[in-house]
mmCIF file of C-alpha atoms and ligand atoms in Angstrom:
data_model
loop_
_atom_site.group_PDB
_atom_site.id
_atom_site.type_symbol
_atom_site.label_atom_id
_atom_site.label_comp_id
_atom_site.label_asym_id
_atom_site.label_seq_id
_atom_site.Cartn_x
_atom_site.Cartn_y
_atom_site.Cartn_z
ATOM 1 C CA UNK A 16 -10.126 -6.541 3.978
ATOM 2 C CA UNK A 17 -12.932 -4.180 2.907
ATOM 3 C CA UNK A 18 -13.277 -0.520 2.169
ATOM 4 C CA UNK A 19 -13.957 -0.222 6.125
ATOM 5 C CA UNK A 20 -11.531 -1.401 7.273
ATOM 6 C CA UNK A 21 -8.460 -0.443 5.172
ATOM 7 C CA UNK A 22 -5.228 -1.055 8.133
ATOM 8 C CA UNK A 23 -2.094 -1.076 6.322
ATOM 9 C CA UNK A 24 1.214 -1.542 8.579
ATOM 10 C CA UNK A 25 4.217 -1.088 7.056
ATOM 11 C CA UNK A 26 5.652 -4.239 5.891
ATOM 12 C CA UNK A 27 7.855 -6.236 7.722
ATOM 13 C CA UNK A 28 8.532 -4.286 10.990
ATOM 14 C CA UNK A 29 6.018 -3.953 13.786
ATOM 15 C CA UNK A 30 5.277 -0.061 13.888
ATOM 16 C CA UNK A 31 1.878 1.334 14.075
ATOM 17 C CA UNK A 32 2.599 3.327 10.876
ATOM 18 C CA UNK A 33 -0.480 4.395 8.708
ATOM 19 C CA UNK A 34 -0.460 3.964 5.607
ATOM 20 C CA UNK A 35 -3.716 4.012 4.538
ATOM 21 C CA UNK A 36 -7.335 3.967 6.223
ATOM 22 C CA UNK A 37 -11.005 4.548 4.715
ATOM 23 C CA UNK A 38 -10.920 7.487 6.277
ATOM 24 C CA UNK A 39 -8.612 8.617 3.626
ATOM 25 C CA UNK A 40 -10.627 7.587 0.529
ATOM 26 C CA UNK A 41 -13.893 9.236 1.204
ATOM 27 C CA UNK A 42 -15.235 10.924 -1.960
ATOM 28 C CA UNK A 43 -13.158 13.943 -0.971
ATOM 29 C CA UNK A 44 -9.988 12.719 -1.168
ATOM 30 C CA UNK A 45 -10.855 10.473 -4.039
ATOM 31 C CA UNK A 46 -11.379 13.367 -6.051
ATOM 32 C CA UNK A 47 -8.491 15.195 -4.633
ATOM 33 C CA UNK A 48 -5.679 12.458 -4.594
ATOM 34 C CA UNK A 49 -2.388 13.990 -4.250
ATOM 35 C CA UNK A 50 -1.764 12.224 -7.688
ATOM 36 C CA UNK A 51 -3.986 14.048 -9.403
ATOM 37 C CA UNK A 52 -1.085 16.042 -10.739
ATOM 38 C CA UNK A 53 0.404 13.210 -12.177
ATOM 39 C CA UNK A 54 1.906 13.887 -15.727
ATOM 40 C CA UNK A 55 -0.343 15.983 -17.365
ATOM 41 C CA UNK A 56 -3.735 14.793 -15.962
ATOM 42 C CA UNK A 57 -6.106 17.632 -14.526
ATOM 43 C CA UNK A 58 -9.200 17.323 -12.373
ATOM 44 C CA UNK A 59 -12.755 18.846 -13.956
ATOM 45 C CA UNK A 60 -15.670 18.415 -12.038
ATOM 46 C CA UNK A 61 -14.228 16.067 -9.527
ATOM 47 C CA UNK A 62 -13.076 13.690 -12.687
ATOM 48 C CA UNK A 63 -9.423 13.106 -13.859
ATOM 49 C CA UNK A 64 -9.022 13.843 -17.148
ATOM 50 C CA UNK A 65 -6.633 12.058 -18.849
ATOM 51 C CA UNK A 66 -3.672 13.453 -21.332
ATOM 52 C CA UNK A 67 -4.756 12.394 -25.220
ATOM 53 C CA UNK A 68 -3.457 9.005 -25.641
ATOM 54 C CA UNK A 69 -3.807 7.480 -22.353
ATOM 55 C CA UNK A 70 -4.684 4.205 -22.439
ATOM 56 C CA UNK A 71 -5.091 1.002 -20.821
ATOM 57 C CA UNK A 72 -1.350 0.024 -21.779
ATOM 58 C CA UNK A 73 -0.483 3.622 -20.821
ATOM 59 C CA UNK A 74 -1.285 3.376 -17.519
ATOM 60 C CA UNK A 75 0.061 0.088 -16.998
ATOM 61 C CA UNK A 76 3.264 1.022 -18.269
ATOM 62 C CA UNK A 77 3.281 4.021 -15.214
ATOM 63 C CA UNK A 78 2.173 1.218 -12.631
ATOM 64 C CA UNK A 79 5.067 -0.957 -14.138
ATOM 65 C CA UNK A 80 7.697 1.606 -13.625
ATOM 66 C CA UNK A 81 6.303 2.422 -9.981
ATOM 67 C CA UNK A 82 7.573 -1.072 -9.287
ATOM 68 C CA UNK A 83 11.101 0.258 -9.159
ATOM 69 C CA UNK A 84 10.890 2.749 -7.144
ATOM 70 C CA UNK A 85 8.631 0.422 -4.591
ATOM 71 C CA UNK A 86 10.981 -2.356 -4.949
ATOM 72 C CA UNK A 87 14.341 -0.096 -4.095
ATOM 73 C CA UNK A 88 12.738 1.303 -1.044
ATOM 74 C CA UNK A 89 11.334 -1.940 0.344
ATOM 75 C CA UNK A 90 15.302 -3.610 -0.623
ATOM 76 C CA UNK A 91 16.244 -0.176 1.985
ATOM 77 C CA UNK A 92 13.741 -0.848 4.106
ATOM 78 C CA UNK A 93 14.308 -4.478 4.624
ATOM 79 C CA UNK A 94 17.766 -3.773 6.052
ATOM 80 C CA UNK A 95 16.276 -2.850 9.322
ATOM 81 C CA UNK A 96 13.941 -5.540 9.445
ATOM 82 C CA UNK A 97 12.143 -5.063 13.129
ATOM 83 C CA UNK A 98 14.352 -2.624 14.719
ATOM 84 C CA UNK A 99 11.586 -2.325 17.539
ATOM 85 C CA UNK A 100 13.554 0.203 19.803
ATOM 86 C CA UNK A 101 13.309 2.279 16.948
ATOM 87 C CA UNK A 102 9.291 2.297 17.517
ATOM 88 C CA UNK A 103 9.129 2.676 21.364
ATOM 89 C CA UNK A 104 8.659 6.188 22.387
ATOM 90 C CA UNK A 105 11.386 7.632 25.116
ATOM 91 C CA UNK A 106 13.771 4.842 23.850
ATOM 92 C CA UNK A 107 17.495 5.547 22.978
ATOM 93 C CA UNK A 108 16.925 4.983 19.620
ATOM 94 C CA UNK A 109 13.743 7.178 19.254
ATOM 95 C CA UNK A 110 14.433 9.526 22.152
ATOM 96 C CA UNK A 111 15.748 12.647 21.008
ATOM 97 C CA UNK A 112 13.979 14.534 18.096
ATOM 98 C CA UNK A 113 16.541 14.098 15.671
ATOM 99 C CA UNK A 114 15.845 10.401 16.124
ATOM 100 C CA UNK A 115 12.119 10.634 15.633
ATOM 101 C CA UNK A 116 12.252 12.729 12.655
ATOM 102 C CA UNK A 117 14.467 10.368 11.268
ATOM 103 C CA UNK A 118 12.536 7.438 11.366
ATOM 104 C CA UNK A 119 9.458 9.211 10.733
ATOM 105 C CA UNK A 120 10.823 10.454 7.562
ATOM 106 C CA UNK A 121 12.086 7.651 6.393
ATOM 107 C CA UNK A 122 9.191 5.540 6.839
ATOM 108 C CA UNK A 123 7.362 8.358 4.879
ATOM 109 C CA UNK A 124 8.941 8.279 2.230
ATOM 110 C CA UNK A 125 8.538 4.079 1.720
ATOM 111 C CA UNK A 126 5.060 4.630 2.503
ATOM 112 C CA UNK A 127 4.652 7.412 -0.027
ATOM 113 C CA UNK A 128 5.778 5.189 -3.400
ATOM 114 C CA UNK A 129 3.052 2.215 -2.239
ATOM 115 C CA UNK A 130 0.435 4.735 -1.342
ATOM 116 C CA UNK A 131 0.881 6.526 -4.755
ATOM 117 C CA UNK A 132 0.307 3.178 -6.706
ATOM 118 C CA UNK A 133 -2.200 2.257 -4.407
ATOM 119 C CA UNK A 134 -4.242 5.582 -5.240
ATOM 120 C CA UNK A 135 -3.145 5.536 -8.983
ATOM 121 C CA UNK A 136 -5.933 2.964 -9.313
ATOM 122 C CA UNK A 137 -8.194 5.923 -9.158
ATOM 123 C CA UNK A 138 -6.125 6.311 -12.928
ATOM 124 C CA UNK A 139 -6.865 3.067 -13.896
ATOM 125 C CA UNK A 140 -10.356 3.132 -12.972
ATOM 126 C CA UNK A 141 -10.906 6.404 -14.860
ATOM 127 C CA UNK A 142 -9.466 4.412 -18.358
ATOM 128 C CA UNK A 143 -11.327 1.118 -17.710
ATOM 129 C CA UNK A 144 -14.597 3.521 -17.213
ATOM 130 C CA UNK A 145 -13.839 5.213 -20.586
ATOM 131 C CA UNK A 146 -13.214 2.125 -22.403
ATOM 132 C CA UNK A 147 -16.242 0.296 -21.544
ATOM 133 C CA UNK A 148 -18.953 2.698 -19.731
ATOM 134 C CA UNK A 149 -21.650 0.247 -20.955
ATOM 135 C CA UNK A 150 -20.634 -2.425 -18.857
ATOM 136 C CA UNK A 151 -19.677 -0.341 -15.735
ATOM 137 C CA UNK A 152 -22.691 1.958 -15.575
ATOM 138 C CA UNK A 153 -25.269 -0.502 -14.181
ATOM 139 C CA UNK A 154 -23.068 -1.740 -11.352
ATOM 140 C CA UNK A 155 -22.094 1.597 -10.530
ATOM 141 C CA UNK A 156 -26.165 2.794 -10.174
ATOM 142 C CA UNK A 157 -26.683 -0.805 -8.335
ATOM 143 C CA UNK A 158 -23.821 0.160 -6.029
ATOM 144 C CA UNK A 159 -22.585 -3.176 -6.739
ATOM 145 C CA UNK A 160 -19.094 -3.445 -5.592
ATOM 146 C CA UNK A 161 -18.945 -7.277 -5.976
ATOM 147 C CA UNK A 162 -19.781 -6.787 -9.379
ATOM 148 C CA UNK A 163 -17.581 -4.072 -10.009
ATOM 149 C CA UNK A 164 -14.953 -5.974 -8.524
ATOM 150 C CA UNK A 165 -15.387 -8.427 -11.006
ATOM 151 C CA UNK A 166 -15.460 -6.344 -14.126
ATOM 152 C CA UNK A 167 -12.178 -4.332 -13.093
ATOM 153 C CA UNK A 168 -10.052 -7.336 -12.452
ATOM 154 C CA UNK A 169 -7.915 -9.388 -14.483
ATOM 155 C CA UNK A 170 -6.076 -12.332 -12.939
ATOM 156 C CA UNK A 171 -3.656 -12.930 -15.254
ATOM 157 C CA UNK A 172 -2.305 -9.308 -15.348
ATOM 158 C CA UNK A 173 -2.528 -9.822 -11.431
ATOM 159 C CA UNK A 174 -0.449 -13.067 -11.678
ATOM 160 C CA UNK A 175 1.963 -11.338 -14.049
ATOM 161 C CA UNK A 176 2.464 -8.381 -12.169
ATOM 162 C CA UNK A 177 3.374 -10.803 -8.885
ATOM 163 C CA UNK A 178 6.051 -13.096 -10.739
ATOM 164 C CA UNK A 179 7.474 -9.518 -12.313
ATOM 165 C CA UNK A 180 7.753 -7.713 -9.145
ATOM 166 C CA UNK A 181 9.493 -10.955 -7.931
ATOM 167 C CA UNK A 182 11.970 -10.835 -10.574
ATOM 168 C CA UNK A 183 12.599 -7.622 -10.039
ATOM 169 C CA UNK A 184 13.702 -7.900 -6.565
ATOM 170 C CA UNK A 185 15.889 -10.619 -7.462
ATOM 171 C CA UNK A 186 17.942 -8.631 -9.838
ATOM 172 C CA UNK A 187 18.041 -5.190 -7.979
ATOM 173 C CA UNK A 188 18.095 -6.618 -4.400
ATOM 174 C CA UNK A 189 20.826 -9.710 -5.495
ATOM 175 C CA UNK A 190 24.144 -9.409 -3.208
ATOM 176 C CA UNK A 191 27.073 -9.075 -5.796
ATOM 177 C CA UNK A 192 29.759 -11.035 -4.965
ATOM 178 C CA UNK A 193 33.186 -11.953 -6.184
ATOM 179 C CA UNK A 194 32.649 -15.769 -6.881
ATOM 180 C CA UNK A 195 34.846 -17.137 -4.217
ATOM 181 C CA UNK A 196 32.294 -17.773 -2.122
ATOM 182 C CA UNK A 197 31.945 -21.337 -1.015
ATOM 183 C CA UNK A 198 28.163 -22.239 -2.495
ATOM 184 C CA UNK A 199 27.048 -20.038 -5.415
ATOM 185 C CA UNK A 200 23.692 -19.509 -4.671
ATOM 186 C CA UNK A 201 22.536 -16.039 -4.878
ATOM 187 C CA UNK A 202 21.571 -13.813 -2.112
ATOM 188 C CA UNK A 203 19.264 -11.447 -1.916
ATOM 189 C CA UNK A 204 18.663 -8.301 0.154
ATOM 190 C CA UNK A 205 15.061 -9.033 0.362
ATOM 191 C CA UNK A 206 13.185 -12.482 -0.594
ATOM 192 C CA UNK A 207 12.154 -11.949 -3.858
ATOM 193 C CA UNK A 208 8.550 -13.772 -2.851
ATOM 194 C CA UNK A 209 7.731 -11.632 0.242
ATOM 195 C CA UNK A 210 8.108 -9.051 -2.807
ATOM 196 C CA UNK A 211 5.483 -10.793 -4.536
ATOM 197 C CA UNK A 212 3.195 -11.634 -1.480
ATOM 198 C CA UNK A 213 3.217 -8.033 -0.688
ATOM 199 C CA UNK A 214 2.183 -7.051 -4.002
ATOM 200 C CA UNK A 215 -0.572 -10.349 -4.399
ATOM 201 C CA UNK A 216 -1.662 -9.552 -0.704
ATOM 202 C CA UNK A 217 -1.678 -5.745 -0.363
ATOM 203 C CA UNK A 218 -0.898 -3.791 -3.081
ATOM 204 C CA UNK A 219 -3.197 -4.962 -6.001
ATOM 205 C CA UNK A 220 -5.875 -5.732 -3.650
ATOM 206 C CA UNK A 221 -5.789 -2.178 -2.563
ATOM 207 C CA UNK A 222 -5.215 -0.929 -5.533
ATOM 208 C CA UNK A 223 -8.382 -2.723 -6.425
ATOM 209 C CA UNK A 224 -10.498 -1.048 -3.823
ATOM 210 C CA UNK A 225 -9.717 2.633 -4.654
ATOM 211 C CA UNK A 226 -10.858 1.534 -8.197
ATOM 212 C CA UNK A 227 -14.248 0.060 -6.897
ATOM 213 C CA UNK A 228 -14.591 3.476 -4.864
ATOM 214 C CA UNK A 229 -13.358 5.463 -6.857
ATOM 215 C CA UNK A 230 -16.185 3.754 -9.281
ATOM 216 C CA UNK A 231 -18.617 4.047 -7.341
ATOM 217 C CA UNK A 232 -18.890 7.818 -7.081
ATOM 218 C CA UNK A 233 -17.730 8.159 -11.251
ATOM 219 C CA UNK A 234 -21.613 8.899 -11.945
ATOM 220 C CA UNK A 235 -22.058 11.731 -8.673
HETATM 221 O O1 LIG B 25 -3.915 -3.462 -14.699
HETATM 222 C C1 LIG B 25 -5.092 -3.391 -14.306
HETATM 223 O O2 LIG B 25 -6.054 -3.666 -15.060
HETATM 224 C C2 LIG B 25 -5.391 -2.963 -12.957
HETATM 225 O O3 LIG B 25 -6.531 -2.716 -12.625
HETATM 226 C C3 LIG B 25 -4.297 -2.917 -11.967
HETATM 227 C C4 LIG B 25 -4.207 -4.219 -11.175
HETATM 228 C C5 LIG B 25 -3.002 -4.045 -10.228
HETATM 229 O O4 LIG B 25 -3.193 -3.560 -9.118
HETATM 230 O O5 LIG B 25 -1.887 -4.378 -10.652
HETATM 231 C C6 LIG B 25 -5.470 -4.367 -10.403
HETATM 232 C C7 LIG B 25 -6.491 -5.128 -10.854
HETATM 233 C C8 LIG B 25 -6.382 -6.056 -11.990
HETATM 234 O O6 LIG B 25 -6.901 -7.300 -11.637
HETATM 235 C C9 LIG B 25 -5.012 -6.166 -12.490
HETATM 236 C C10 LIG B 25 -4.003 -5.373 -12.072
#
């Protein structure tokens, strides 16, 4: 998975949906972002600049609380797990236009809370920049995403962020249940670990690649 070739299905179904494609992250739209409004921050010269008082822990915090919002729609979305009829055009599902513009704006708006944390790296990049421009200046003149890469990572926020996200969907998606159940395992609406793969697979590595472009044109 590299900045060419971004392809980002939705998750768990088997539409064509686009989520997200290097086309979409050229300079232009890195600069742009439809996040750029986000709480207070305003674009100057292409550059977000960031509210007094953002930090590291700042941002974190908003990429924490995204999780919600991600996790609830993926708990919705899970409940119609493949529904492939839904996908094939001229179907009985998809056919009239009431159907289509159903589906399609429902899938929008799951797709919209993971894009928005995908681009919000753009955010984080911006704050890691600040905090140590020393250190990110000479791989951004040597174009060096491998070394960027490296500086802008942490794996143990990475690992933390997976086993969170994992929690989370086993307390908002568990089934409640009365207790007379026969075995008292919980159930949950979605597997708590497909949670986690999705965020260890796609998300942060995403996430990690609008940082390294957004990076890489900080100095333009
Ligand atoms: O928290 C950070 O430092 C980020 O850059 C965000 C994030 C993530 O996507 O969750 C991405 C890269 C880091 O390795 C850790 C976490």
């Amino acid at each position: 998975m590299d900045s060419q070739n971004l392809r980002v299905g939705y998750f768990g179904n088997e539409s064509q949906g686009r989520l997200l494609h290097s086309q979409d992250m050229d300079s232009q739209n890195l600069r742009r972002g439809f996040c750029c409004s986000h709480r207070g921050w305003t674009i100057s010269g292409g550059i977000p600049v960031s509210p007094t008082g953002f930090t590291l822990g700042t941002v974190r915090d908003s990429l924490e609380r995204q999780e919600d919002t991600i996790i609830f729609s993926l708990i919705e979305r899970a409940r119609f797990p493949l529904n492939r009829p839904a996908y094939v055009a001229g179907s009985a599902v998809s056919s009239s236009s009431l159907g289509e513009f159903v589906i399609r704006e429902t899938e929008a708006v799951y797709a919209k809370s993971l894009s928005r944390r995908i681009h919000y790296g753009r955010f984080v990049a911006e704050v890691k920049y600040r905090d140590a421009p020393q250190d990110y200046e000479p791989a951004i003149r040597a174009k060096d995403r491998n070394a960027l890469m490296k500086l802008l990572t942490s794996e143990s926020v990475e690992e933390m962020v997976k086993r969170r996200v994992m929690k989370k969907a086993m307390v908002f998606g568990q089934n409640v249940t009365l207790g007379d159940d026969k075995d008292n395992r919980p159930r949950y609406k979605i597997d708590p670990l497909v949670v986690s793969r999705i965020y260890g697979e796609w998300v942060i590595p995403l996430t990690k690649i609008v940082e390294v472009e957004y990076l890489l044109r900080r100095l333009d």
